[in-house]
Short mmCIF file of N, CA and C in Angstrom, two decimals:
data_model
loop_
_atom_site.label_atom_id
_atom_site.label_comp_id
_atom_site.label_asym_id
_atom_site.label_seq_id
_atom_site.Cartn_x
_atom_site.Cartn_y
_atom_site.Cartn_z
N MET A 27 2.69 -16.72 2.95
CA MET A 27 3.47 -17.57 2.10
C MET A 27 2.65 -18.00 0.87
N VAL A 28 1.42 -18.46 1.08
CA VAL A 28 0.59 -18.88 -0.05
C VAL A 28 0.42 -17.72 -1.02
N TYR A 29 0.16 -16.55 -0.48
CA TYR A 29 -0.01 -15.37 -1.33
C TYR A 29 1.24 -15.14 -2.17
N ARG A 30 2.39 -15.16 -1.53
CA ARG A 30 3.65 -14.89 -2.22
C ARG A 30 3.90 -15.93 -3.32
N GLU A 31 3.63 -17.21 -3.02
CA GLU A 31 3.93 -18.29 -3.95
C GLU A 31 2.92 -18.42 -5.09
N GLU A 32 1.67 -18.13 -4.83
CA GLU A 32 0.61 -18.42 -5.79
C GLU A 32 0.06 -17.21 -6.54
N ARG A 33 0.38 -16.01 -6.11
CA ARG A 33 -0.20 -14.81 -6.72
C ARG A 33 0.00 -14.75 -8.23
N ALA A 34 1.20 -15.04 -8.70
CA ALA A 34 1.49 -14.93 -10.12
C ALA A 34 0.61 -15.84 -10.97
N LYS A 35 0.11 -16.93 -10.38
CA LYS A 35 -0.76 -17.85 -11.11
C LYS A 35 -2.19 -17.33 -11.22
N ALA A 36 -2.51 -16.33 -10.45
CA ALA A 36 -3.90 -15.82 -10.38
C ALA A 36 -4.10 -14.67 -11.36
N LYS A 37 -3.90 -14.93 -12.62
CA LYS A 37 -4.00 -13.88 -13.64
C LYS A 37 -5.40 -13.28 -13.74
N ASN A 38 -6.42 -14.09 -13.52
CA ASN A 38 -7.80 -13.61 -13.60
C ASN A 38 -8.40 -13.34 -12.24
N GLY A 39 -7.61 -13.40 -11.21
CA GLY A 39 -8.10 -13.11 -9.86
C GLY A 39 -8.23 -14.35 -9.00
N TRP A 40 -7.83 -14.19 -7.77
CA TRP A 40 -7.91 -15.26 -6.78
C TRP A 40 -8.64 -14.70 -5.58
N THR A 41 -9.72 -15.34 -5.20
CA THR A 41 -10.49 -14.88 -4.05
C THR A 41 -9.90 -15.53 -2.80
N SER A 42 -9.28 -14.71 -1.95
CA SER A 42 -8.65 -15.24 -0.74
C SER A 42 -9.69 -15.63 0.30
N ILE A 43 -10.76 -14.88 0.41
CA ILE A 43 -11.83 -15.16 1.36
C ILE A 43 -13.15 -14.85 0.67
N SER A 44 -14.09 -15.78 0.76
CA SER A 44 -15.41 -15.57 0.18
C SER A 44 -16.42 -15.36 1.30
N SER A 45 -17.21 -14.32 1.20
CA SER A 45 -18.24 -13.97 2.19
C SER A 45 -17.70 -13.88 3.61
N PRO A 46 -16.70 -13.04 3.85
CA PRO A 46 -16.10 -12.97 5.18
C PRO A 46 -17.06 -12.57 6.29
N ALA A 47 -18.12 -11.87 5.98
CA ALA A 47 -19.07 -11.44 7.02
C ALA A 47 -19.79 -12.63 7.64
N PHE A 48 -19.84 -13.76 6.95
CA PHE A 48 -20.57 -14.91 7.47
C PHE A 48 -19.69 -15.92 8.20
N VAL A 49 -18.41 -15.65 8.31
CA VAL A 49 -17.53 -16.57 9.03
C VAL A 49 -17.95 -16.67 10.48
N ASP A 50 -18.10 -15.57 11.15
CA ASP A 50 -18.59 -15.53 12.54
C ASP A 50 -19.16 -14.15 12.75
N LEU A 51 -20.46 -14.05 12.83
CA LEU A 51 -21.13 -12.75 12.88
C LEU A 51 -20.82 -11.95 14.13
N ASN A 52 -20.26 -12.57 15.15
CA ASN A 52 -19.99 -11.85 16.39
C ASN A 52 -18.52 -11.48 16.56
N ARG A 53 -17.71 -11.73 15.57
CA ARG A 53 -16.27 -11.46 15.68
C ARG A 53 -15.91 -10.03 15.33
N ASP A 54 -14.80 -9.62 15.87
CA ASP A 54 -14.19 -8.34 15.54
C ASP A 54 -13.58 -8.48 14.15
N ARG A 55 -14.02 -7.72 13.19
CA ARG A 55 -13.58 -7.84 11.80
C ARG A 55 -12.19 -7.24 11.54
N ARG A 56 -11.62 -6.57 12.51
CA ARG A 56 -10.30 -5.98 12.25
C ARG A 56 -9.28 -7.04 11.88
N GLY A 57 -9.42 -8.25 12.43
CA GLY A 57 -8.50 -9.34 12.08
C GLY A 57 -8.58 -9.68 10.61
N PHE A 58 -9.80 -9.77 10.08
CA PHE A 58 -9.97 -10.02 8.65
C PHE A 58 -9.34 -8.91 7.84
N HIS A 59 -9.63 -7.67 8.20
CA HIS A 59 -9.10 -6.54 7.43
C HIS A 59 -7.58 -6.51 7.48
N ARG A 60 -7.00 -6.87 8.62
CA ARG A 60 -5.53 -6.90 8.71
C ARG A 60 -4.97 -8.03 7.85
N PHE A 61 -5.68 -9.18 7.81
CA PHE A 61 -5.25 -10.28 6.94
C PHE A 61 -5.24 -9.81 5.49
N GLU A 62 -6.32 -9.18 5.07
CA GLU A 62 -6.43 -8.71 3.70
C GLU A 62 -5.32 -7.71 3.38
N SER A 63 -5.02 -6.83 4.32
CA SER A 63 -4.00 -5.81 4.07
C SER A 63 -2.59 -6.38 4.14
N SER A 64 -2.40 -7.54 4.77
CA SER A 64 -1.06 -8.11 4.89
C SER A 64 -0.48 -8.46 3.52
N LYS A 65 -1.34 -8.73 2.55
CA LYS A 65 -0.85 -9.01 1.20
C LYS A 65 -0.15 -7.79 0.63
N LYS A 66 -0.79 -6.63 0.77
CA LYS A 66 -0.20 -5.39 0.28
C LYS A 66 1.08 -5.08 1.03
N GLU A 67 1.02 -5.22 2.35
CA GLU A 67 2.18 -4.92 3.18
C GLU A 67 3.37 -5.81 2.82
N SER A 68 3.11 -7.10 2.61
CA SER A 68 4.16 -8.03 2.22
C SER A 68 4.80 -7.60 0.91
N GLN A 69 3.97 -7.21 -0.03
CA GLN A 69 4.47 -6.79 -1.33
C GLN A 69 5.34 -5.54 -1.22
N LEU A 70 4.89 -4.58 -0.42
CA LEU A 70 5.64 -3.34 -0.27
C LEU A 70 6.94 -3.55 0.51
N ASN A 71 6.87 -4.28 1.62
CA ASN A 71 8.04 -4.48 2.47
C ASN A 71 9.11 -5.34 1.82
N ASN A 72 8.72 -6.25 0.97
CA ASN A 72 9.68 -7.15 0.34
C ASN A 72 10.12 -6.66 -1.03
N GLY A 73 9.70 -5.46 -1.40
CA GLY A 73 10.10 -4.89 -2.68
C GLY A 73 9.60 -5.70 -3.87
N GLU A 74 8.51 -6.43 -3.68
CA GLU A 74 8.00 -7.25 -4.77
C GLU A 74 7.36 -6.37 -5.84
N GLU A 75 7.62 -6.72 -7.05
CA GLU A 75 6.99 -6.04 -8.17
C GLU A 75 5.65 -6.70 -8.45
N ARG A 76 4.75 -5.97 -9.09
CA ARG A 76 3.48 -6.59 -9.49
C ARG A 76 3.81 -7.68 -10.49
N ASP A 77 3.25 -8.83 -10.28
CA ASP A 77 3.57 -9.98 -11.10
C ASP A 77 2.45 -10.37 -12.05
N GLY A 78 1.47 -9.50 -12.20
CA GLY A 78 0.38 -9.78 -13.11
C GLY A 78 -0.78 -10.51 -12.49
N GLY A 79 -0.61 -11.05 -11.30
CA GLY A 79 -1.70 -11.74 -10.63
C GLY A 79 -2.50 -10.77 -9.78
N SER A 80 -3.69 -11.18 -9.40
CA SER A 80 -4.50 -10.33 -8.52
C SER A 80 -5.19 -11.18 -7.48
N VAL A 81 -5.22 -10.65 -6.26
CA VAL A 81 -5.83 -11.34 -5.14
C VAL A 81 -6.81 -10.40 -4.48
N GLY A 82 -8.02 -10.88 -4.25
CA GLY A 82 -9.03 -10.07 -3.60
C GLY A 82 -9.94 -10.93 -2.77
N PHE A 83 -11.13 -10.47 -2.54
CA PHE A 83 -12.11 -11.25 -1.79
C PHE A 83 -13.50 -10.94 -2.31
N SER A 84 -14.45 -11.76 -1.91
CA SER A 84 -15.83 -11.60 -2.36
C SER A 84 -16.74 -11.31 -1.18
N VAL A 85 -17.64 -10.36 -1.36
CA VAL A 85 -18.64 -10.07 -0.34
C VAL A 85 -20.00 -10.55 -0.81
N HIS A 86 -20.77 -11.05 0.13
CA HIS A 86 -22.11 -11.55 -0.13
C HIS A 86 -23.08 -10.41 0.18
N THR A 87 -23.99 -10.15 -0.72
CA THR A 87 -24.98 -9.11 -0.47
C THR A 87 -26.32 -9.49 -1.08
N PHE A 88 -27.31 -8.73 -0.76
CA PHE A 88 -28.65 -8.89 -1.30
C PHE A 88 -29.00 -7.64 -2.10
N GLY A 89 -29.96 -7.76 -2.98
CA GLY A 89 -30.51 -6.59 -3.65
C GLY A 89 -31.57 -5.99 -2.74
N PHE A 90 -31.14 -5.13 -1.83
CA PHE A 90 -32.07 -4.56 -0.85
C PHE A 90 -32.99 -3.52 -1.47
N THR A 91 -34.26 -3.54 -1.05
CA THR A 91 -35.22 -2.51 -1.42
C THR A 91 -36.00 -2.14 -0.17
N PRO A 92 -36.41 -0.88 -0.06
CA PRO A 92 -37.22 -0.50 1.11
C PRO A 92 -38.63 -1.07 0.98
N SER A 93 -39.22 -1.48 2.11
CA SER A 93 -40.58 -2.05 2.10
C SER A 93 -41.63 -1.02 1.70
N THR A 94 -41.41 0.23 2.09
CA THR A 94 -42.34 1.31 1.75
C THR A 94 -41.51 2.49 1.25
N SER A 95 -42.17 3.54 0.86
CA SER A 95 -41.46 4.74 0.41
C SER A 95 -41.18 5.70 1.57
N SER A 96 -41.35 5.23 2.80
CA SER A 96 -41.15 6.11 3.97
C SER A 96 -39.67 6.43 4.17
N LYS A 97 -39.42 7.56 4.79
CA LYS A 97 -38.05 7.96 5.11
C LYS A 97 -37.40 6.93 6.04
N ASP A 98 -38.16 6.39 7.00
CA ASP A 98 -37.62 5.38 7.92
C ASP A 98 -37.13 4.14 7.18
N ASP A 99 -37.91 3.68 6.20
CA ASP A 99 -37.49 2.50 5.44
C ASP A 99 -36.30 2.82 4.53
N GLU A 100 -36.21 4.03 4.05
CA GLU A 100 -35.05 4.44 3.26
C GLU A 100 -33.79 4.41 4.14
N LEU A 101 -33.91 4.87 5.38
CA LEU A 101 -32.79 4.82 6.31
C LEU A 101 -32.42 3.37 6.64
N ALA A 102 -33.44 2.51 6.78
CA ALA A 102 -33.19 1.09 7.01
C ALA A 102 -32.43 0.48 5.83
N LEU A 103 -32.76 0.91 4.62
CA LEU A 103 -32.07 0.46 3.42
C LEU A 103 -30.59 0.84 3.49
N GLN A 104 -30.30 2.06 3.88
CA GLN A 104 -28.91 2.51 3.99
C GLN A 104 -28.15 1.71 5.04
N ARG A 105 -28.82 1.41 6.17
CA ARG A 105 -28.18 0.59 7.21
C ARG A 105 -27.90 -0.82 6.70
N ALA A 106 -28.86 -1.39 5.96
CA ALA A 106 -28.65 -2.74 5.41
C ALA A 106 -27.43 -2.77 4.51
N LYS A 107 -27.30 -1.79 3.65
CA LYS A 107 -26.13 -1.72 2.77
C LYS A 107 -24.85 -1.53 3.57
N ALA A 108 -24.91 -0.68 4.60
CA ALA A 108 -23.73 -0.44 5.43
C ALA A 108 -23.29 -1.72 6.13
N PHE A 109 -24.24 -2.48 6.68
CA PHE A 109 -23.89 -3.67 7.42
C PHE A 109 -23.49 -4.84 6.53
N PHE A 110 -24.12 -4.99 5.38
CA PHE A 110 -23.80 -6.13 4.53
C PHE A 110 -22.57 -5.89 3.66
N VAL A 111 -22.44 -4.71 3.11
CA VAL A 111 -21.34 -4.44 2.20
C VAL A 111 -20.30 -3.52 2.84
N GLY A 112 -20.74 -2.46 3.47
CA GLY A 112 -19.83 -1.49 4.07
C GLY A 112 -18.98 -2.04 5.19
N TRP A 113 -19.50 -3.04 5.89
CA TRP A 113 -18.76 -3.66 6.99
C TRP A 113 -17.41 -4.17 6.49
N MET A 114 -17.41 -4.78 5.31
CA MET A 114 -16.18 -5.32 4.74
C MET A 114 -15.47 -4.30 3.85
N LEU A 115 -16.24 -3.63 2.99
CA LEU A 115 -15.62 -2.75 2.01
C LEU A 115 -15.22 -1.39 2.56
N GLY A 116 -15.94 -0.89 3.55
CA GLY A 116 -15.61 0.42 4.10
C GLY A 116 -14.15 0.52 4.53
N PRO A 117 -13.68 -0.37 5.41
CA PRO A 117 -12.29 -0.29 5.83
C PRO A 117 -11.30 -0.51 4.69
N LEU A 118 -11.59 -1.45 3.79
CA LEU A 118 -10.65 -1.73 2.70
C LEU A 118 -10.64 -0.64 1.64
N THR A 119 -11.70 0.14 1.57
CA THR A 119 -11.78 1.22 0.59
C THR A 119 -11.42 2.57 1.20
N PHE A 120 -11.98 2.85 2.37
CA PHE A 120 -11.82 4.17 2.99
C PHE A 120 -11.02 4.16 4.29
N GLY A 121 -10.69 2.97 4.81
CA GLY A 121 -9.92 2.89 6.05
C GLY A 121 -10.76 2.93 7.31
N ASP A 122 -12.09 2.85 7.19
CA ASP A 122 -12.94 2.90 8.37
C ASP A 122 -14.32 2.33 8.04
N TYR A 123 -15.07 2.04 9.11
CA TYR A 123 -16.43 1.54 8.94
C TYR A 123 -17.36 2.66 8.49
N PRO A 124 -18.47 2.32 7.84
CA PRO A 124 -19.45 3.34 7.42
C PRO A 124 -20.03 4.08 8.62
N ASP A 125 -20.38 5.34 8.41
CA ASP A 125 -20.98 6.14 9.48
C ASP A 125 -22.24 5.51 10.03
N GLU A 126 -23.06 4.88 9.16
CA GLU A 126 -24.29 4.24 9.62
C GLU A 126 -23.99 3.16 10.66
N MET A 127 -22.90 2.43 10.46
CA MET A 127 -22.51 1.40 11.44
C MET A 127 -22.05 2.04 12.74
N LYS A 128 -21.26 3.09 12.63
CA LYS A 128 -20.75 3.76 13.83
C LYS A 128 -21.91 4.27 14.68
N ILE A 129 -22.92 4.84 14.03
CA ILE A 129 -24.07 5.37 14.75
C ILE A 129 -24.87 4.23 15.39
N ALA A 130 -25.16 3.18 14.62
CA ALA A 130 -25.99 2.08 15.11
C ALA A 130 -25.31 1.24 16.19
N VAL A 131 -24.03 1.00 16.05
CA VAL A 131 -23.32 0.10 16.97
C VAL A 131 -22.67 0.85 18.12
N GLY A 132 -22.27 2.09 17.88
CA GLY A 132 -21.68 2.89 18.95
C GLY A 132 -20.37 2.32 19.45
N SER A 133 -20.20 2.29 20.76
CA SER A 133 -18.93 1.88 21.36
C SER A 133 -18.67 0.38 21.21
N ARG A 134 -19.65 -0.40 20.78
CA ARG A 134 -19.43 -1.84 20.57
C ARG A 134 -18.64 -2.11 19.29
N LEU A 135 -18.56 -1.12 18.40
CA LEU A 135 -17.83 -1.30 17.15
C LEU A 135 -16.34 -1.02 17.40
N PRO A 136 -15.47 -1.97 17.06
CA PRO A 136 -14.04 -1.73 17.24
C PRO A 136 -13.58 -0.51 16.44
N VAL A 137 -12.58 0.16 16.93
CA VAL A 137 -12.07 1.36 16.29
C VAL A 137 -10.71 1.05 15.66
N PHE A 138 -10.53 1.47 14.42
CA PHE A 138 -9.23 1.32 13.77
C PHE A 138 -8.31 2.43 14.25
N SER A 139 -7.08 2.07 14.58
CA SER A 139 -6.08 3.09 14.86
C SER A 139 -5.73 3.75 13.53
N GLU A 140 -5.06 4.88 13.57
CA GLU A 140 -4.66 5.56 12.33
C GLU A 140 -3.77 4.64 11.50
N GLU A 141 -2.87 3.93 12.17
CA GLU A 141 -1.97 3.01 11.48
C GLU A 141 -2.74 1.86 10.83
N GLU A 142 -3.70 1.27 11.57
CA GLU A 142 -4.52 0.19 11.01
C GLU A 142 -5.33 0.69 9.82
N SER A 143 -5.88 1.87 9.94
CA SER A 143 -6.68 2.45 8.86
C SER A 143 -5.85 2.58 7.58
N GLU A 144 -4.65 3.11 7.71
CA GLU A 144 -3.78 3.28 6.54
C GLU A 144 -3.35 1.93 5.98
N GLN A 145 -3.15 0.95 6.88
CA GLN A 145 -2.72 -0.37 6.45
C GLN A 145 -3.78 -1.07 5.61
N VAL A 146 -5.04 -0.98 6.01
CA VAL A 146 -6.10 -1.72 5.30
C VAL A 146 -6.64 -1.00 4.08
N LYS A 147 -6.56 0.32 4.08
CA LYS A 147 -7.13 1.11 2.97
C LYS A 147 -6.44 0.76 1.65
N GLY A 148 -7.23 0.38 0.65
CA GLY A 148 -6.70 0.09 -0.68
C GLY A 148 -5.90 -1.20 -0.78
N SER A 149 -6.10 -2.13 0.14
CA SER A 149 -5.25 -3.32 0.19
C SER A 149 -5.71 -4.48 -0.68
N SER A 150 -6.87 -4.40 -1.28
CA SER A 150 -7.36 -5.51 -2.11
C SER A 150 -7.22 -5.17 -3.59
N ASP A 151 -6.77 -6.14 -4.37
CA ASP A 151 -6.63 -5.91 -5.81
C ASP A 151 -7.99 -5.82 -6.50
N PHE A 152 -8.96 -6.57 -6.00
CA PHE A 152 -10.29 -6.53 -6.58
C PHE A 152 -11.31 -6.94 -5.53
N ILE A 153 -12.56 -6.62 -5.81
CA ILE A 153 -13.68 -6.98 -4.95
C ILE A 153 -14.67 -7.77 -5.80
N GLY A 154 -15.06 -8.93 -5.32
CA GLY A 154 -16.10 -9.73 -5.98
C GLY A 154 -17.41 -9.55 -5.24
N ILE A 155 -18.51 -9.61 -5.96
CA ILE A 155 -19.84 -9.49 -5.36
C ILE A 155 -20.58 -10.81 -5.57
N ILE A 156 -21.07 -11.38 -4.48
CA ILE A 156 -21.90 -12.58 -4.54
C ILE A 156 -23.33 -12.12 -4.27
N HIS A 157 -24.20 -12.30 -5.24
CA HIS A 157 -25.58 -11.81 -5.12
C HIS A 157 -26.53 -12.95 -5.47
N TYR A 158 -27.33 -13.40 -4.49
CA TYR A 158 -28.24 -14.50 -4.72
C TYR A 158 -29.70 -14.08 -4.84
N LEU A 159 -30.13 -13.12 -4.05
CA LEU A 159 -31.55 -12.78 -4.01
C LEU A 159 -31.76 -11.36 -3.52
N ALA A 160 -33.00 -10.95 -3.55
CA ALA A 160 -33.37 -9.61 -3.08
C ALA A 160 -34.05 -9.72 -1.72
N ALA A 161 -34.03 -8.63 -0.98
CA ALA A 161 -34.67 -8.60 0.34
C ALA A 161 -35.30 -7.24 0.55
N SER A 162 -36.48 -7.24 1.10
CA SER A 162 -37.18 -6.01 1.44
C SER A 162 -36.87 -5.67 2.89
N VAL A 163 -36.56 -4.41 3.17
CA VAL A 163 -36.20 -4.00 4.53
C VAL A 163 -37.16 -2.94 5.04
N THR A 164 -37.36 -2.96 6.34
CA THR A 164 -38.20 -1.96 6.99
C THR A 164 -37.58 -1.57 8.32
N ASN A 165 -37.84 -0.39 8.75
CA ASN A 165 -37.30 0.11 10.00
C ASN A 165 -38.07 -0.48 11.19
N ILE A 166 -37.36 -0.87 12.22
CA ILE A 166 -37.99 -1.34 13.46
C ILE A 166 -38.00 -0.17 14.43
N LYS A 167 -39.16 0.15 14.94
CA LYS A 167 -39.30 1.32 15.82
C LYS A 167 -38.72 1.09 17.21
N SER A 168 -38.94 -0.11 17.79
CA SER A 168 -38.48 -0.35 19.16
C SER A 168 -36.99 -0.65 19.18
N LYS A 169 -36.35 -0.33 20.28
CA LYS A 169 -34.93 -0.58 20.43
C LYS A 169 -34.73 -1.66 21.49
N PRO A 170 -34.12 -2.80 21.13
CA PRO A 170 -33.89 -3.86 22.11
C PRO A 170 -32.86 -3.42 23.15
N SER A 171 -32.98 -3.94 24.38
CA SER A 171 -32.06 -3.54 25.44
C SER A 171 -30.66 -4.10 25.23
N HIS A 172 -30.55 -5.30 24.67
CA HIS A 172 -29.25 -5.91 24.37
C HIS A 172 -29.26 -6.35 22.91
N PRO A 173 -29.06 -5.42 21.98
CA PRO A 173 -29.21 -5.75 20.57
C PRO A 173 -28.18 -6.77 20.08
N ASP A 174 -28.65 -7.74 19.30
CA ASP A 174 -27.73 -8.66 18.66
C ASP A 174 -27.42 -8.11 17.27
N PHE A 175 -26.72 -8.90 16.48
CA PHE A 175 -26.27 -8.45 15.17
C PHE A 175 -27.42 -7.96 14.29
N THR A 176 -28.46 -8.77 14.13
CA THR A 176 -29.55 -8.37 13.24
C THR A 176 -30.40 -7.26 13.82
N GLN A 177 -30.56 -7.22 15.14
CA GLN A 177 -31.35 -6.15 15.75
C GLN A 177 -30.64 -4.81 15.63
N THR A 178 -29.33 -4.82 15.61
CA THR A 178 -28.58 -3.59 15.44
C THR A 178 -28.89 -2.93 14.10
N TRP A 179 -29.15 -3.74 13.09
CA TRP A 179 -29.51 -3.18 11.79
C TRP A 179 -30.82 -2.43 11.87
N ALA A 180 -31.66 -2.82 12.82
CA ALA A 180 -33.04 -2.32 12.91
C ALA A 180 -33.78 -2.61 11.62
N LEU A 181 -33.68 -3.87 11.19
CA LEU A 181 -34.32 -4.32 9.95
C LEU A 181 -35.19 -5.52 10.23
N LEU A 182 -36.18 -5.73 9.39
CA LEU A 182 -36.96 -6.98 9.38
C LEU A 182 -36.66 -7.73 8.11
#
Protein backbone atom coordinates (compact mmCIF):
# COMPACT_ATOMS: atom_id res chain seq x y z
CA MET A 1 0.00 0.00 0.00
CA VAL A 2 2.74 2.49 0.93
CA TYR A 3 4.52 1.70 -2.32
CA ARG A 4 1.37 2.24 -4.36
CA GLU A 5 0.47 5.51 -2.60
CA GLU A 6 3.91 7.11 -2.30
CA ARG A 7 5.85 5.97 -5.38
CA ALA A 8 4.84 8.94 -7.55
CA LYS A 9 6.33 11.30 -4.96
CA ALA A 10 9.72 9.58 -5.17
CA LYS A 11 10.96 11.32 -8.31
CA ASN A 12 14.61 11.10 -7.24
CA GLY A 13 14.35 7.67 -5.68
CA TRP A 14 13.00 6.20 -2.48
CA THR A 15 15.03 3.67 -0.56
CA SER A 16 12.60 1.07 0.76
CA ILE A 17 15.23 -0.78 2.81
CA SER A 18 18.70 0.41 3.74
CA SER A 19 21.45 -2.16 4.41
CA PRO A 20 19.16 -5.22 4.38
CA ALA A 21 22.05 -7.60 5.07
CA PHE A 22 22.41 -6.15 8.57
CA VAL A 23 18.80 -6.57 9.65
CA ASP A 24 19.44 -10.10 10.93
CA LEU A 25 22.55 -11.89 9.73
CA ASN A 26 21.08 -15.34 10.37
CA ARG A 27 17.82 -14.91 8.47
CA ASP A 28 16.75 -16.44 5.20
CA ARG A 29 17.00 -13.52 2.73
CA ARG A 30 14.35 -14.87 0.38
CA GLY A 31 11.74 -12.93 2.38
CA PHE A 32 13.57 -9.67 1.71
CA HIS A 33 13.94 -10.48 -1.97
CA ARG A 34 10.24 -11.34 -2.24
CA PHE A 35 9.36 -8.05 -0.52
CA GLU A 36 11.51 -6.14 -2.99
CA SER A 37 9.95 -7.97 -5.94
CA SER A 38 6.39 -7.43 -4.67
CA LYS A 39 6.62 -3.82 -5.86
CA LYS A 40 7.19 -4.96 -9.44
CA GLU A 41 4.54 -7.65 -9.16
CA SER A 42 1.99 -5.17 -7.81
CA GLN A 43 2.69 -2.81 -10.67
CA LEU A 44 2.35 -5.54 -13.30
CA ASN A 45 -0.73 -7.23 -11.82
CA ASN A 46 -2.62 -4.00 -11.29
CA GLY A 47 -1.84 -2.63 -14.74
CA GLU A 48 -0.13 0.37 -13.19
CA GLU A 49 1.78 2.60 -15.53
CA ARG A 50 5.18 3.98 -14.57
CA ASP A 51 4.45 7.15 -12.69
CA GLY A 52 7.88 8.72 -12.79
CA GLY A 53 8.83 7.64 -9.29
CA SER A 54 11.48 5.09 -8.44
CA VAL A 55 11.83 2.75 -5.49
CA GLY A 56 14.92 0.74 -4.68
CA PHE A 57 17.16 -0.19 -1.80
CA SER A 58 20.68 0.45 -0.56
CA VAL A 59 23.38 -2.10 0.15
CA HIS A 60 26.20 -1.52 2.60
CA THR A 61 29.65 -2.55 1.44
CA PHE A 62 33.32 -1.99 2.07
CA GLY A 63 36.15 -1.23 -0.32
CA PHE A 64 37.67 -4.70 -0.02
CA THR A 65 41.31 -5.33 -0.90
CA PRO A 66 43.30 -8.56 -0.58
CA SER A 67 45.85 -8.60 2.28
CA THR A 68 48.50 -10.11 0.00
CA SER A 69 48.88 -10.79 -3.70
CA SER A 70 48.32 -14.52 -3.13
CA LYS A 71 45.70 -16.45 -5.08
CA ASP A 72 44.06 -17.45 -1.76
CA ASP A 73 43.59 -13.83 -0.73
CA GLU A 74 42.23 -12.98 -4.18
CA LEU A 75 39.64 -15.76 -3.72
CA ALA A 76 38.85 -14.37 -0.25
CA LEU A 77 38.28 -10.98 -1.91
CA GLN A 78 35.77 -12.53 -4.33
CA ARG A 79 33.96 -14.24 -1.43
CA ALA A 80 33.81 -10.94 0.49
CA LYS A 81 32.20 -9.23 -2.48
CA ALA A 82 29.80 -12.14 -2.97
CA PHE A 83 28.68 -12.11 0.66
CA PHE A 84 28.45 -8.35 1.15
CA VAL A 85 27.03 -7.26 -2.19
CA GLY A 86 26.08 -10.40 -4.12
CA TRP A 87 23.93 -11.71 -1.28
CA MET A 88 21.45 -8.91 -1.94
CA LEU A 89 22.15 -7.95 -5.54
CA GLY A 90 22.63 -11.41 -7.04
CA PRO A 91 18.98 -12.47 -6.71
CA LEU A 92 17.62 -9.04 -7.67
CA THR A 93 19.89 -8.82 -10.70
CA PHE A 94 20.31 -12.43 -11.85
CA GLY A 95 17.60 -14.32 -9.93
CA ASP A 96 20.03 -16.33 -7.78
CA TYR A 97 22.83 -16.11 -5.24
CA PRO A 98 26.45 -15.80 -6.44
CA ASP A 99 28.30 -19.05 -7.14
CA GLU A 100 30.86 -18.18 -4.44
CA MET A 101 28.06 -18.20 -1.86
CA LYS A 102 26.62 -21.47 -3.14
CA ILE A 103 30.03 -23.13 -2.86
CA ALA A 104 30.86 -21.70 0.59
CA VAL A 105 27.45 -22.20 2.20
CA GLY A 106 26.32 -25.35 0.41
CA SER A 107 23.00 -26.83 1.51
CA ARG A 108 22.58 -24.19 4.25
CA LEU A 109 21.84 -21.57 1.58
CA PRO A 110 18.13 -21.38 0.71
CA VAL A 111 17.31 -22.20 -2.90
CA PHE A 112 15.09 -20.03 -5.06
CA SER A 113 12.42 -21.87 -6.99
CA GLU A 114 12.23 -21.02 -10.69
CA GLU A 115 9.14 -18.93 -9.98
CA GLU A 116 10.84 -17.05 -7.11
CA SER A 117 13.90 -16.45 -9.27
CA GLU A 118 11.83 -14.89 -12.05
CA GLN A 119 9.83 -12.87 -9.53
CA VAL A 120 12.84 -11.21 -7.89
CA LYS A 121 15.04 -10.75 -10.98
CA GLY A 122 15.02 -7.11 -12.13
CA SER A 123 12.54 -6.03 -9.45
CA SER A 124 14.34 -2.93 -8.14
CA ASP A 125 14.22 0.42 -9.90
CA PHE A 126 17.64 1.38 -8.57
CA ILE A 127 20.42 0.20 -6.27
CA GLY A 128 22.11 2.52 -3.78
CA ILE A 129 25.59 1.83 -2.41
CA ILE A 130 26.53 2.76 1.16
CA HIS A 131 30.31 2.82 1.48
CA TYR A 132 32.00 3.90 4.72
CA LEU A 133 35.46 2.35 4.80
CA ALA A 134 37.90 -0.13 3.34
CA ALA A 135 38.77 -3.58 4.67
CA SER A 136 41.66 -5.91 3.98
CA VAL A 137 40.73 -9.58 3.59
CA THR A 138 42.73 -12.77 3.85
CA ASN A 139 41.90 -16.42 3.39
CA ILE A 140 41.52 -18.58 6.51
CA LYS A 141 43.06 -22.00 5.99
CA SER A 142 41.21 -23.94 8.72
CA LYS A 143 37.56 -24.87 8.35
CA PRO A 144 35.36 -24.54 11.47
CA SER A 145 33.12 -27.52 12.27
CA HIS A 146 30.00 -25.33 12.68
CA PRO A 147 30.71 -22.19 10.65
CA ASP A 148 28.85 -19.02 11.53
CA PHE A 149 28.18 -16.15 9.14
CA THR A 150 31.64 -14.59 9.20
CA GLN A 151 33.50 -17.91 9.28
CA THR A 152 31.66 -18.99 6.15
CA TRP A 153 33.32 -16.12 4.32
CA ALA A 154 36.68 -17.56 5.36
CA LEU A 155 37.87 -14.00 5.91
CA LEU A 156 39.73 -12.12 8.64
